[in-house]
Tab-separated table of C-alpha atoms in Angstrom:
chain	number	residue	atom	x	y	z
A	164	UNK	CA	0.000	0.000	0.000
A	165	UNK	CA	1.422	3.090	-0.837
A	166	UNK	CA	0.537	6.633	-0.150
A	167	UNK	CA	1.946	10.192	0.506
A	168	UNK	CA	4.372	10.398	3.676
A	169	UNK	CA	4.346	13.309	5.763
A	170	UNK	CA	7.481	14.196	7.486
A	171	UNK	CA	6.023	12.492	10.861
A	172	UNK	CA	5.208	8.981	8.488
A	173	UNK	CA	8.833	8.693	7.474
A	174	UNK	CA	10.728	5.538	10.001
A	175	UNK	CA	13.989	5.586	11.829
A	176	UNK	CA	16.238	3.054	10.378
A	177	UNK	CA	15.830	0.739	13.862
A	178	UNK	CA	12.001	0.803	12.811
A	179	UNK	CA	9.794	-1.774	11.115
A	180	UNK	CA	6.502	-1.322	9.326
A	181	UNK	CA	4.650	-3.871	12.231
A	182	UNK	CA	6.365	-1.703	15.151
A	183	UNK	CA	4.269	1.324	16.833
A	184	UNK	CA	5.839	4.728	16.120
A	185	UNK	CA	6.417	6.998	18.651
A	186	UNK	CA	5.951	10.653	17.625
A	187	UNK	CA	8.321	12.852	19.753
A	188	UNK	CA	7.691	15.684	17.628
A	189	UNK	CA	3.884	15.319	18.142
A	190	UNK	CA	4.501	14.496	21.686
A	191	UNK	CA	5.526	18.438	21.909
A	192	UNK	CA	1.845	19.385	20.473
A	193	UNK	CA	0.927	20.615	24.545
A	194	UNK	CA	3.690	23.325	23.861
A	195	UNK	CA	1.548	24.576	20.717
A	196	UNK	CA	-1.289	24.678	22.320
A	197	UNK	CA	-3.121	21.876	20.517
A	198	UNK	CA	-6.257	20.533	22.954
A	199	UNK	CA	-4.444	17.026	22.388
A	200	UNK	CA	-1.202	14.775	22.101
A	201	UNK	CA	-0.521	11.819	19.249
A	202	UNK	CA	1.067	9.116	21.502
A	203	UNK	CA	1.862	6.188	19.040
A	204	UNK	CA	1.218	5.670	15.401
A	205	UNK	CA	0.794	1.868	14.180
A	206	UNK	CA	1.587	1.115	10.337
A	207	UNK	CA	0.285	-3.000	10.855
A	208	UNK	CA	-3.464	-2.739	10.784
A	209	UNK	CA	-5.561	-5.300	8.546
A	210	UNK	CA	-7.292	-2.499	7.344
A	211	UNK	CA	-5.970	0.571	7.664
A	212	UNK	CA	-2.361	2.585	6.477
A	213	UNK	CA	-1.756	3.822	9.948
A	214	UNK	CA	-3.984	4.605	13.110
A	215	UNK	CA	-2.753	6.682	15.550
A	216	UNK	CA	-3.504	6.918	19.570
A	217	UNK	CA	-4.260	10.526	20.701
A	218	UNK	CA	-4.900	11.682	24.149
A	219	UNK	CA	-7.213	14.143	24.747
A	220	UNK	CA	-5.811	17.160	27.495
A	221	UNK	CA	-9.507	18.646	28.148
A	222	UNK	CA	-10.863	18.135	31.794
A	223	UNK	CA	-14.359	17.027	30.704
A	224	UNK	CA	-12.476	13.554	29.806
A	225	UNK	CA	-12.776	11.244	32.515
A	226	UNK	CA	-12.511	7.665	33.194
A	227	UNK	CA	-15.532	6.015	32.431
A	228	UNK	CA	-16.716	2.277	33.767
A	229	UNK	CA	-16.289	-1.041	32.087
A	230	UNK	CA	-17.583	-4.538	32.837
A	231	UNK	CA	-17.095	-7.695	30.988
A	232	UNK	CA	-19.428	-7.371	28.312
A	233	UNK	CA	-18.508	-4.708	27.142
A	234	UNK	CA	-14.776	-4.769	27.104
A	235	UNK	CA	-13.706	-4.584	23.484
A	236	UNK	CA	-12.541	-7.963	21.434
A	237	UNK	CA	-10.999	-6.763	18.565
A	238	UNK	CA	-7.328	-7.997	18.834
A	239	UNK	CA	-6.202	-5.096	16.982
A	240	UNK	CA	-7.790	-2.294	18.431
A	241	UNK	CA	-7.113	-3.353	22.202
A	242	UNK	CA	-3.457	-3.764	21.003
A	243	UNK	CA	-3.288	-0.281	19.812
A	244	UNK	CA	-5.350	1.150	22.972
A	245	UNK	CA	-2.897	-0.857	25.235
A	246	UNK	CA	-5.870	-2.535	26.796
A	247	UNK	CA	-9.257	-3.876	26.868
A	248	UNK	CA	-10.570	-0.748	28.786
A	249	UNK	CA	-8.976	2.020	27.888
A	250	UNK	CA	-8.495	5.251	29.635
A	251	UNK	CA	-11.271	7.655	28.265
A	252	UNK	CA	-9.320	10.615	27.757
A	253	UNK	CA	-7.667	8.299	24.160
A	254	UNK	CA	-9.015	7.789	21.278
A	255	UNK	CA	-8.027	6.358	17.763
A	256	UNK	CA	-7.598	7.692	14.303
A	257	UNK	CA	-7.671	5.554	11.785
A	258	UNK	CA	-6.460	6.922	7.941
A	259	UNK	CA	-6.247	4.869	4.495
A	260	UNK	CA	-5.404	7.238	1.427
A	261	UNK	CA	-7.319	6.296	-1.600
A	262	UNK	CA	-4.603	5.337	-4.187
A	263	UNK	CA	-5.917	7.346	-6.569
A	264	UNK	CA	-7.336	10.756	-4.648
A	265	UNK	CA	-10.268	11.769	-6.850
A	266	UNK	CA	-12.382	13.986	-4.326
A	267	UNK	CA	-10.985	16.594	-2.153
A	268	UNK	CA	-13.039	16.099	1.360
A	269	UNK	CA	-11.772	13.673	3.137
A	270	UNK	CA	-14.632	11.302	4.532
A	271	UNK	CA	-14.862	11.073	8.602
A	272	UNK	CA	-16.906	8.098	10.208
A	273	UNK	CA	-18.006	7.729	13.356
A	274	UNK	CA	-19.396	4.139	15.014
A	275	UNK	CA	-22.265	3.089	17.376
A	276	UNK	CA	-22.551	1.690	20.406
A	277	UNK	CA	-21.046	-1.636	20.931
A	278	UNK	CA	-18.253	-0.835	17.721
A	279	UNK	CA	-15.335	0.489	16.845
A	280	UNK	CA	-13.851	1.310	13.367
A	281	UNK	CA	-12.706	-1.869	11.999
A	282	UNK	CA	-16.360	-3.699	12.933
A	283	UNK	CA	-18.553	-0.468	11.739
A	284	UNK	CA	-16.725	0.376	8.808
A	285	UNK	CA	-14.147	-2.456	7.479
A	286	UNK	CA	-15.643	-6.052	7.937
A	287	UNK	CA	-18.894	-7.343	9.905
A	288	UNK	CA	-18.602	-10.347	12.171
A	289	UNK	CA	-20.098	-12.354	8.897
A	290	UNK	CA	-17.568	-11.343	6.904
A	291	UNK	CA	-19.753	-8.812	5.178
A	292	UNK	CA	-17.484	-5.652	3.729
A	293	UNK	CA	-18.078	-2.227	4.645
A	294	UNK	CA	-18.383	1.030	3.488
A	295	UNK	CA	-14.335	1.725	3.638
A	296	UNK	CA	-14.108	0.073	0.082
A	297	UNK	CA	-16.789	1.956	-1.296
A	298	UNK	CA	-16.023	5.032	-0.003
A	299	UNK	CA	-12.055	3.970	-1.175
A	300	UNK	CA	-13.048	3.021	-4.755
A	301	UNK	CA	-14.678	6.348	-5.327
A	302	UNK	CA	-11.644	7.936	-4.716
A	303	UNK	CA	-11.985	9.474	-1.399
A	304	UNK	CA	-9.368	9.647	1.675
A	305	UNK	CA	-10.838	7.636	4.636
A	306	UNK	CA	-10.326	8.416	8.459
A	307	UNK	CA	-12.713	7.052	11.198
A	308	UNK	CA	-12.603	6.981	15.054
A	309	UNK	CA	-12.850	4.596	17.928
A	310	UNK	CA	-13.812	5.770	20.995
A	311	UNK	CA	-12.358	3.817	24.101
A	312	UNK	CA	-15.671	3.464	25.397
A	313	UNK	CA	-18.216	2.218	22.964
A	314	UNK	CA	-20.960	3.000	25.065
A	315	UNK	CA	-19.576	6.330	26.546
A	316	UNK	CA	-20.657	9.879	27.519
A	317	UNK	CA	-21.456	11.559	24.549
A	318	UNK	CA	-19.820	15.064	25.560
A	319	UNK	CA	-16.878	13.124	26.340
A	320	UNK	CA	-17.162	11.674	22.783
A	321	UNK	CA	-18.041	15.404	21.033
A	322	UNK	CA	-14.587	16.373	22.689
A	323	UNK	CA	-12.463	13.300	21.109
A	324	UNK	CA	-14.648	13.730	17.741
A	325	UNK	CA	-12.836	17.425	17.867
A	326	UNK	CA	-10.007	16.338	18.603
A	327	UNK	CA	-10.082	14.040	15.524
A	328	UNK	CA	-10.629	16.462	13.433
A	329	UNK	CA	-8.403	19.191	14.314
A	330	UNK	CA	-5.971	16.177	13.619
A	331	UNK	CA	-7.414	15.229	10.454
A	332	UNK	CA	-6.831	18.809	9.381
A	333	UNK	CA	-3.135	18.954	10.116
A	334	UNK	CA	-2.765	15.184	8.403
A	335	UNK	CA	-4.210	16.434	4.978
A	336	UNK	CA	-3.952	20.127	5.158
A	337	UNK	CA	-7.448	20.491	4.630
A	338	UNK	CA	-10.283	22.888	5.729
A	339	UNK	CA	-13.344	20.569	5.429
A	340	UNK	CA	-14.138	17.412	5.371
A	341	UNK	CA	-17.580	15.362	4.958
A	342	UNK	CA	-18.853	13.673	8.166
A	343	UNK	CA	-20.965	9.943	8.369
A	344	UNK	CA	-22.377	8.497	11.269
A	345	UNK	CA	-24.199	5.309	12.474
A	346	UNK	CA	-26.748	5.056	15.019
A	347	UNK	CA	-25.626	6.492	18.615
A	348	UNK	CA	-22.276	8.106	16.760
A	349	UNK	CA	-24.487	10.423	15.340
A	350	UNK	CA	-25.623	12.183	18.674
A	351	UNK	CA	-21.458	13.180	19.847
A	352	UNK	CA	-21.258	14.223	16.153
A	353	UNK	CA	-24.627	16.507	16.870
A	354	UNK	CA	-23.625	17.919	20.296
A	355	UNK	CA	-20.403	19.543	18.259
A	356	UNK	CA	-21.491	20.576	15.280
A	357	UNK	CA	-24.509	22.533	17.122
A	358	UNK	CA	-21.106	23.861	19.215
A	359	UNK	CA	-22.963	23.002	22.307
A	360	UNK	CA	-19.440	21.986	24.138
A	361	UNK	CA	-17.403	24.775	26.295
A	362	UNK	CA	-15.124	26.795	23.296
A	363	UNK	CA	-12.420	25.699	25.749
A	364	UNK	CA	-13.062	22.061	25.007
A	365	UNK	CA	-14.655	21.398	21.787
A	366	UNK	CA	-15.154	25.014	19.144
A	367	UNK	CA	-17.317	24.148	16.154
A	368	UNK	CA	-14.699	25.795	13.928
A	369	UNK	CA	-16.534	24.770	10.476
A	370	UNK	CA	-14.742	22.168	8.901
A	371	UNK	CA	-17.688	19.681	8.471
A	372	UNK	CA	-19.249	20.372	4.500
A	373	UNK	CA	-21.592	17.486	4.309
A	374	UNK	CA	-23.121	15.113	7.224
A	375	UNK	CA	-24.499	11.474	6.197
A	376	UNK	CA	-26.657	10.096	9.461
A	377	UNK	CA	-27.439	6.526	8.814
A	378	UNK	CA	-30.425	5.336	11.360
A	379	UNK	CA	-29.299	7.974	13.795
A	380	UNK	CA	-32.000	8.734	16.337
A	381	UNK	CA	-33.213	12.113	15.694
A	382	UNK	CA	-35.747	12.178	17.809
A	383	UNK	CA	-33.687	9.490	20.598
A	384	UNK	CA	-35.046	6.349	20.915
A	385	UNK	CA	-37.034	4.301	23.917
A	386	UNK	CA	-36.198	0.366	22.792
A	387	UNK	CA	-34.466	-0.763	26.068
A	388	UNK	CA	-37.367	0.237	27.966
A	389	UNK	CA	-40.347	-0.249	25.432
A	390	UNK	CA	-40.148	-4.873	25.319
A	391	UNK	CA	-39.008	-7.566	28.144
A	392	UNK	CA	-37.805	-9.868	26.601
A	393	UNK	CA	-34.696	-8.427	24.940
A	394	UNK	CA	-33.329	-7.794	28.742
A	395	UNK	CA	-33.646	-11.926	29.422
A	396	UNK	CA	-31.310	-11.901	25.685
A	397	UNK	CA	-28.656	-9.517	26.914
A	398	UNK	CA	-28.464	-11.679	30.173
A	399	UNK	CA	-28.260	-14.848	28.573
A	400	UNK	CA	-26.101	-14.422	25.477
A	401	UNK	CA	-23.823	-11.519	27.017
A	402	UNK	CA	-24.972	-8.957	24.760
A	403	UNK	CA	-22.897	-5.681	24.510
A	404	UNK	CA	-26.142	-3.452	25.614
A	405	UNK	CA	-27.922	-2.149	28.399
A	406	UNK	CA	-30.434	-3.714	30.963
A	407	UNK	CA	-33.548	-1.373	31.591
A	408	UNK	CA	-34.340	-2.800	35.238
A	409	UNK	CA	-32.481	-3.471	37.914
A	410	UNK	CA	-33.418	-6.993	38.890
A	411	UNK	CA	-35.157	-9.757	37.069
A	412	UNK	CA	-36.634	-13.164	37.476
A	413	UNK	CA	-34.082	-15.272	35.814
A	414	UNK	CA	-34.056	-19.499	35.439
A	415	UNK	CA	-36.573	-18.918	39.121
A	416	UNK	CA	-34.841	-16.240	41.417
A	417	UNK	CA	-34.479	-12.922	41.131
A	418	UNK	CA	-30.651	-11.068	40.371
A	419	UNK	CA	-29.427	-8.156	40.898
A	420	UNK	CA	-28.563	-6.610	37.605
A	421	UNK	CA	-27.848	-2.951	38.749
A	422	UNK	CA	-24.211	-2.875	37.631
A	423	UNK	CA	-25.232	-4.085	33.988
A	424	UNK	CA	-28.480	-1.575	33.949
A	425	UNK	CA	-28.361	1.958	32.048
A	426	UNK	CA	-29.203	3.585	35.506
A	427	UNK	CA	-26.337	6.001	36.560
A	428	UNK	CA	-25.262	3.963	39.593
A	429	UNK	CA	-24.641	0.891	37.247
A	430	UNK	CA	-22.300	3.165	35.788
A	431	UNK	CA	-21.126	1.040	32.663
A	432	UNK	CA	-23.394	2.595	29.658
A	433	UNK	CA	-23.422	6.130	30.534
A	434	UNK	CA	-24.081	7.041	26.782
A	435	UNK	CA	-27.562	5.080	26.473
A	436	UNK	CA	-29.496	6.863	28.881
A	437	UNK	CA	-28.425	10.199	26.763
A	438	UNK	CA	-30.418	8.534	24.390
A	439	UNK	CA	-33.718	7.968	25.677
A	440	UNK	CA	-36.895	9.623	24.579
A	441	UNK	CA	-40.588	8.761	25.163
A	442	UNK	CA	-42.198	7.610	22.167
A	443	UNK	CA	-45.304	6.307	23.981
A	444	UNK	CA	-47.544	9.044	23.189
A	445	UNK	CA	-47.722	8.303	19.552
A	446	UNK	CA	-46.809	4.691	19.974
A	447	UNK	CA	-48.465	3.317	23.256
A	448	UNK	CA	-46.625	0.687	25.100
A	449	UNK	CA	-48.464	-2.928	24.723
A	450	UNK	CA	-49.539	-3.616	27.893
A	451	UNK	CA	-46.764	-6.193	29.332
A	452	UNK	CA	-44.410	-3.855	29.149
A	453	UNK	CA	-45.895	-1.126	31.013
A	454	UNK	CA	-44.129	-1.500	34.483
A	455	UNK	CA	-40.727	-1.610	32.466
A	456	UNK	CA	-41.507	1.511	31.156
A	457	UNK	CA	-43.224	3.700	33.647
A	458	UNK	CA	-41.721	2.133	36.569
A	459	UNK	CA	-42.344	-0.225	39.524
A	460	UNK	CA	-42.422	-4.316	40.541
A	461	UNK	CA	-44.303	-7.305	39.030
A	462	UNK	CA	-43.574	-10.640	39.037
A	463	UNK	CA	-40.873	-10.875	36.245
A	464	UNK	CA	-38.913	-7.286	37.376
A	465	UNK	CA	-38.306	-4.104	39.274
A	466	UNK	CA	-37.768	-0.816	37.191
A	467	UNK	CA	-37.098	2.917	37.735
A	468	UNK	CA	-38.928	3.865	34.355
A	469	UNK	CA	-37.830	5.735	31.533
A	470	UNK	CA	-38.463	8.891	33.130
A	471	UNK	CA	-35.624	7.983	35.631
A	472	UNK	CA	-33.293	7.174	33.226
A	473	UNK	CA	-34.050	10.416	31.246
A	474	UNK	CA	-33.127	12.624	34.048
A	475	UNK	CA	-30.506	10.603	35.318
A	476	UNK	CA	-29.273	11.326	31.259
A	477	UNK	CA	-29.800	15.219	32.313
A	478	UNK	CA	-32.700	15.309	29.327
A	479	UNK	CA	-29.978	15.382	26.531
A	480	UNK	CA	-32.013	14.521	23.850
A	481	UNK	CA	-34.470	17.648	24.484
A	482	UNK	CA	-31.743	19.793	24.594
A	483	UNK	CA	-30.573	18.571	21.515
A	484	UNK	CA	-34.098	19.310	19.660
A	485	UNK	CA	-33.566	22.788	20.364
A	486	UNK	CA	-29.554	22.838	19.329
A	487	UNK	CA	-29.584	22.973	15.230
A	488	UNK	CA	-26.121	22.397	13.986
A	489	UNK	CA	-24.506	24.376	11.521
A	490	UNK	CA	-26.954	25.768	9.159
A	491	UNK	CA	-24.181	25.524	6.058
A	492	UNK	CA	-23.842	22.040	6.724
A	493	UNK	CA	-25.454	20.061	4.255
A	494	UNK	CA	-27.818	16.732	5.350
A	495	UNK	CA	-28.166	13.600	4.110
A	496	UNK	CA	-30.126	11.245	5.710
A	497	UNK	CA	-30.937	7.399	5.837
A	498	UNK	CA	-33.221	4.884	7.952
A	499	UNK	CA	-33.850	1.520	7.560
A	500	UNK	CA	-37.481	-0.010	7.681
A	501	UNK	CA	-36.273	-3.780	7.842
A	502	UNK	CA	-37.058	-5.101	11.681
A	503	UNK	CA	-35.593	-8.197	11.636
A	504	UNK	CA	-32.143	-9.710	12.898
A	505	UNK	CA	-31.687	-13.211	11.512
A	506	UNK	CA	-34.837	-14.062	11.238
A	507	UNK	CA	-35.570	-12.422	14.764
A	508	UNK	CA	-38.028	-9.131	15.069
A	509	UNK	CA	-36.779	-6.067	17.042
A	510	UNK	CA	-38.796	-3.149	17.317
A	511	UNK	CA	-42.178	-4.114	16.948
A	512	UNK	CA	-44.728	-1.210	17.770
A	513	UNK	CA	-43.954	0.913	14.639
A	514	UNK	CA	-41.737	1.072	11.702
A	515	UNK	CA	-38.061	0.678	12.228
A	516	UNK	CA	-34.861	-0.281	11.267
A	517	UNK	CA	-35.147	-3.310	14.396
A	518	UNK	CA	-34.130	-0.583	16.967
A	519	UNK	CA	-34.316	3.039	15.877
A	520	UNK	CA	-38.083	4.266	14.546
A	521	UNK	CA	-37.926	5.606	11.135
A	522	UNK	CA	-39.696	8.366	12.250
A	523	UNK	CA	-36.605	8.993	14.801
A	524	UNK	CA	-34.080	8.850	11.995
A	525	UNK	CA	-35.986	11.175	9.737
A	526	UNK	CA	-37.248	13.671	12.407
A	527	UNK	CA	-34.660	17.016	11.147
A	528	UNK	CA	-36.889	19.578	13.267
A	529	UNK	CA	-34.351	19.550	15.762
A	530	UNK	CA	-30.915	18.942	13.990
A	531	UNK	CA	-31.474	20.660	10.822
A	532	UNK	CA	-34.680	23.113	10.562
A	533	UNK	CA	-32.614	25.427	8.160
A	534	UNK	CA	-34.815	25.886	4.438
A	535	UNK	CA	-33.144	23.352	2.195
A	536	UNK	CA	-30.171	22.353	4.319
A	537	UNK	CA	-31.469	18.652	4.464
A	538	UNK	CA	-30.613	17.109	0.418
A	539	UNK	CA	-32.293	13.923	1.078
A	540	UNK	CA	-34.188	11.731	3.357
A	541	UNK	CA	-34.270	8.106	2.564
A	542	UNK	CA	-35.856	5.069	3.554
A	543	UNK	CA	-34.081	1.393	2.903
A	544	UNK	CA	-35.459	-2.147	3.195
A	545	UNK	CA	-32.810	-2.616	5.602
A	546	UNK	CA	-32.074	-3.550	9.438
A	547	UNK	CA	-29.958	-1.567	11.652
A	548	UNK	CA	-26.642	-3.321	11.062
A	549	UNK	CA	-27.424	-3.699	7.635
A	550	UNK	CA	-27.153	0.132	7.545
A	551	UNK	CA	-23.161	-0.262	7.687
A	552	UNK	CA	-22.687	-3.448	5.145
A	553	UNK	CA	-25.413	-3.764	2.702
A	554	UNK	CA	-24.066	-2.830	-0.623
A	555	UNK	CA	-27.468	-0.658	-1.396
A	556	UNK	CA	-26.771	1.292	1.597
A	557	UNK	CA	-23.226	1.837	-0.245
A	558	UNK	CA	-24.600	3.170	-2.920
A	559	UNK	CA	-26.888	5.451	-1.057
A	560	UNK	CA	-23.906	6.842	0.144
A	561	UNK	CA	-21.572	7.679	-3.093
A	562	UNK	CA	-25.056	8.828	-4.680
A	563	UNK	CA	-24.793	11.383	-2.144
A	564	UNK	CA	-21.641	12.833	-2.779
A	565	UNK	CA	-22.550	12.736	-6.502
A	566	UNK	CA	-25.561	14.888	-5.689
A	567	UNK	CA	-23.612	17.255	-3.440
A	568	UNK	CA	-20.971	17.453	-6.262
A	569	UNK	CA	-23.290	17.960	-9.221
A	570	UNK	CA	-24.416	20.645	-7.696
A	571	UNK	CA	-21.521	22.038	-7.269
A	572	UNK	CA	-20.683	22.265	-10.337
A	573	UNK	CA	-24.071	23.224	-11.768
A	574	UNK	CA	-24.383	26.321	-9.476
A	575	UNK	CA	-24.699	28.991	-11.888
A	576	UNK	CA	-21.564	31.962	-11.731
């Protein structure tokens, strides 16, 4: 693979390609007054030409919780974190040049919950490819982020997703760059680009041109509490998600499952109660769900309620739907309307993607109210995941930037 070398890319002769860098020249960056410091670069990913490790200097980043479940797996990425819970205030950047650069944005993407960059964007756990090729056969330079915690704060995530691209912009030399986001990624991405974080941590300083949200919840989201039986699932096959009640009747007896819950005082998911939103008024909740949702004991659990978990999430989702990003970025959006995982239904009471209501991903009253900032607003036959792999979902995508760029060019002088 061959691409452009900075002067920071070039090795030391007692370096190998499979060796992390270190980057004492970057290691400086505090003295320039940069918000963050590249640590390590690593030139052996399966994927990618190099991903770097970059620690974040802005108090807001603190150490978040982990538990078991969801400790990352990927070999690779806990290598280059330097553990399978990393500290919260690093992140990765991930880069692969397009051999042939044919588009002058660089493309930014940001995971869900439960991901990182290689399983989002590179190759699904069935082999499946992602949109990295597509995006790489179009011509376009690639970068995406993990976060350490896939199921983290989403300020603390806003911060890192600045931090990214401040770095992305020193990489390339560039002043924009086109943003595209999957599912929870897309509410960190939304916090900055409304420039709702302190100037001191995270200044919307315009570099985003274009923003791709695929089944993003516009309008949050109130799964966890909204069905049962997906909390007896997450129990029983160790599912990387949240529990929406703190003790359940499991094989006869009750347990305790406070520390895997999305309460506060479990502690491990502190991003998913960010997301909650009631739904109920325009989708009621069927009726054996009700003590989930509202709150209270029967004979299968004990729940707060939704309402808990809302405030305990300081009501970020209704601040958001009064915080419009950037009215000169231009929107592209895309839910899915397939519910079904293998055969298995998610989201039942209304149309979705299997978790996220396509009403959610398509609500742009909050992010993006300006007159004709919003390009497009599409509906697939496809599930949540298959919103990152399906090759329709792809194309969705590069049809996008053909849009955006045909425009471009047709604008009159």
């Amino acid at each position: 693979m061959e691409f452009e070398q900075l002067e920071s890319d070039i090795l030391t002769p007692d370096m190998t390609e499979n060796e992390p860098i270190l980057l004492p020249s970057l290691m400086a960056s505090t003295q320039t007054n940069l918000p963050y410091q590249v640590m390590e670069r690593y030139h052996d990913s399966k994927y990618w030409g190099w991903t770097e490790r970059i620690r974040g200097h802005q108090d807001r980043l603190t150490q978040e919780k982990f538990i078991l479940e969801i400790e990352c797996k990927d070999e690779e990425i806990v290598r280059y974190f330097g553990s399978s819970q990393p500290a919260s205030y690093d992140v990765l950047l991930h880069y692969l040049p397009a051999s042939k650069k044919l588009h002058q944005n660089p493309v930014l993407l940001v995971h869900g919950a439960a991901h990182h960059a290689n399983l989002s964007w590179c190759e699904s756990l069935h082999q499946e490819k992602g949109l990295l090729y597509s995006l790489l056969s179009s011509g376009r330079d690639v970068f995406a982020v993990s976060f350490a915690h896939s199921h983290g704060d989403n300020w603390q995530q806003a911060i890192q997703l600045s931090n990214i691209i401040r770095r992305i912009k020193e990489v390339v030399q560039t002043d924009k760059i086109d943003l595209i986001a999957h599912s929870k990624g897309g509410v960190p991405a939304w916090i900055y680009l409304a420039g709702l974080c302190s100037p001191w941590d995270a200044q919307y300083q315009g570099e985003v041109e274009r923003y791709m949200m695929l089944g993003t919840p516009n309008r949050g989201l109130d799964f966890p509490f909204r069905h049962i039986f997906p909390n007896w699932s997450v129990i029983q096959m160790g599912i990387s998600a949240p529990i929406a009640c703190d003790s359940i009747l499991y094989y006869g007896r009750y347990i305790d499952t406070t520390k895997r819950s999305i309460y506060r005082d479990g502690g491990a998911f502190p991003g998913s109660c960010q997301l909650l939103y009631r739904w109920d008024d325009k989708y009621p909740v069927q009726m054996q769900s009700k003590t989930l949702y509202y709150g209270g004991q029967n004979i299968f659990l004990h729940s707060r309620g939704i309402d808990a978990a809302i405030r305990e999430g300081d009501h970020l989702m209704e601040k958001l739907l009064s915080s419009p990003i950037d009215s000169q970025i231009e929107v592209h959006i895309l839910a899915g309307n397939q519910p079904y995982f293998n055969g298995i239904r998610g989201e039942q009471d209304a149309e979705s993607d299997g978790l996220v209501f396509v009403d959610s991903v398509l609500f742009t009253d909050g992010i993006a109210p300006s007159p004709n900032q919003v390009k497009r607003k599409d509906v697939l036959p496809l599930n949540h995941l298959e919103l990152l792999y399906h090759p329709d979902a792809h194309q969705w995508v590069l049809d996008g930037f053909s849009l955006s760029y045909s425009n471009l060019v047709n604008e009159p002088v």
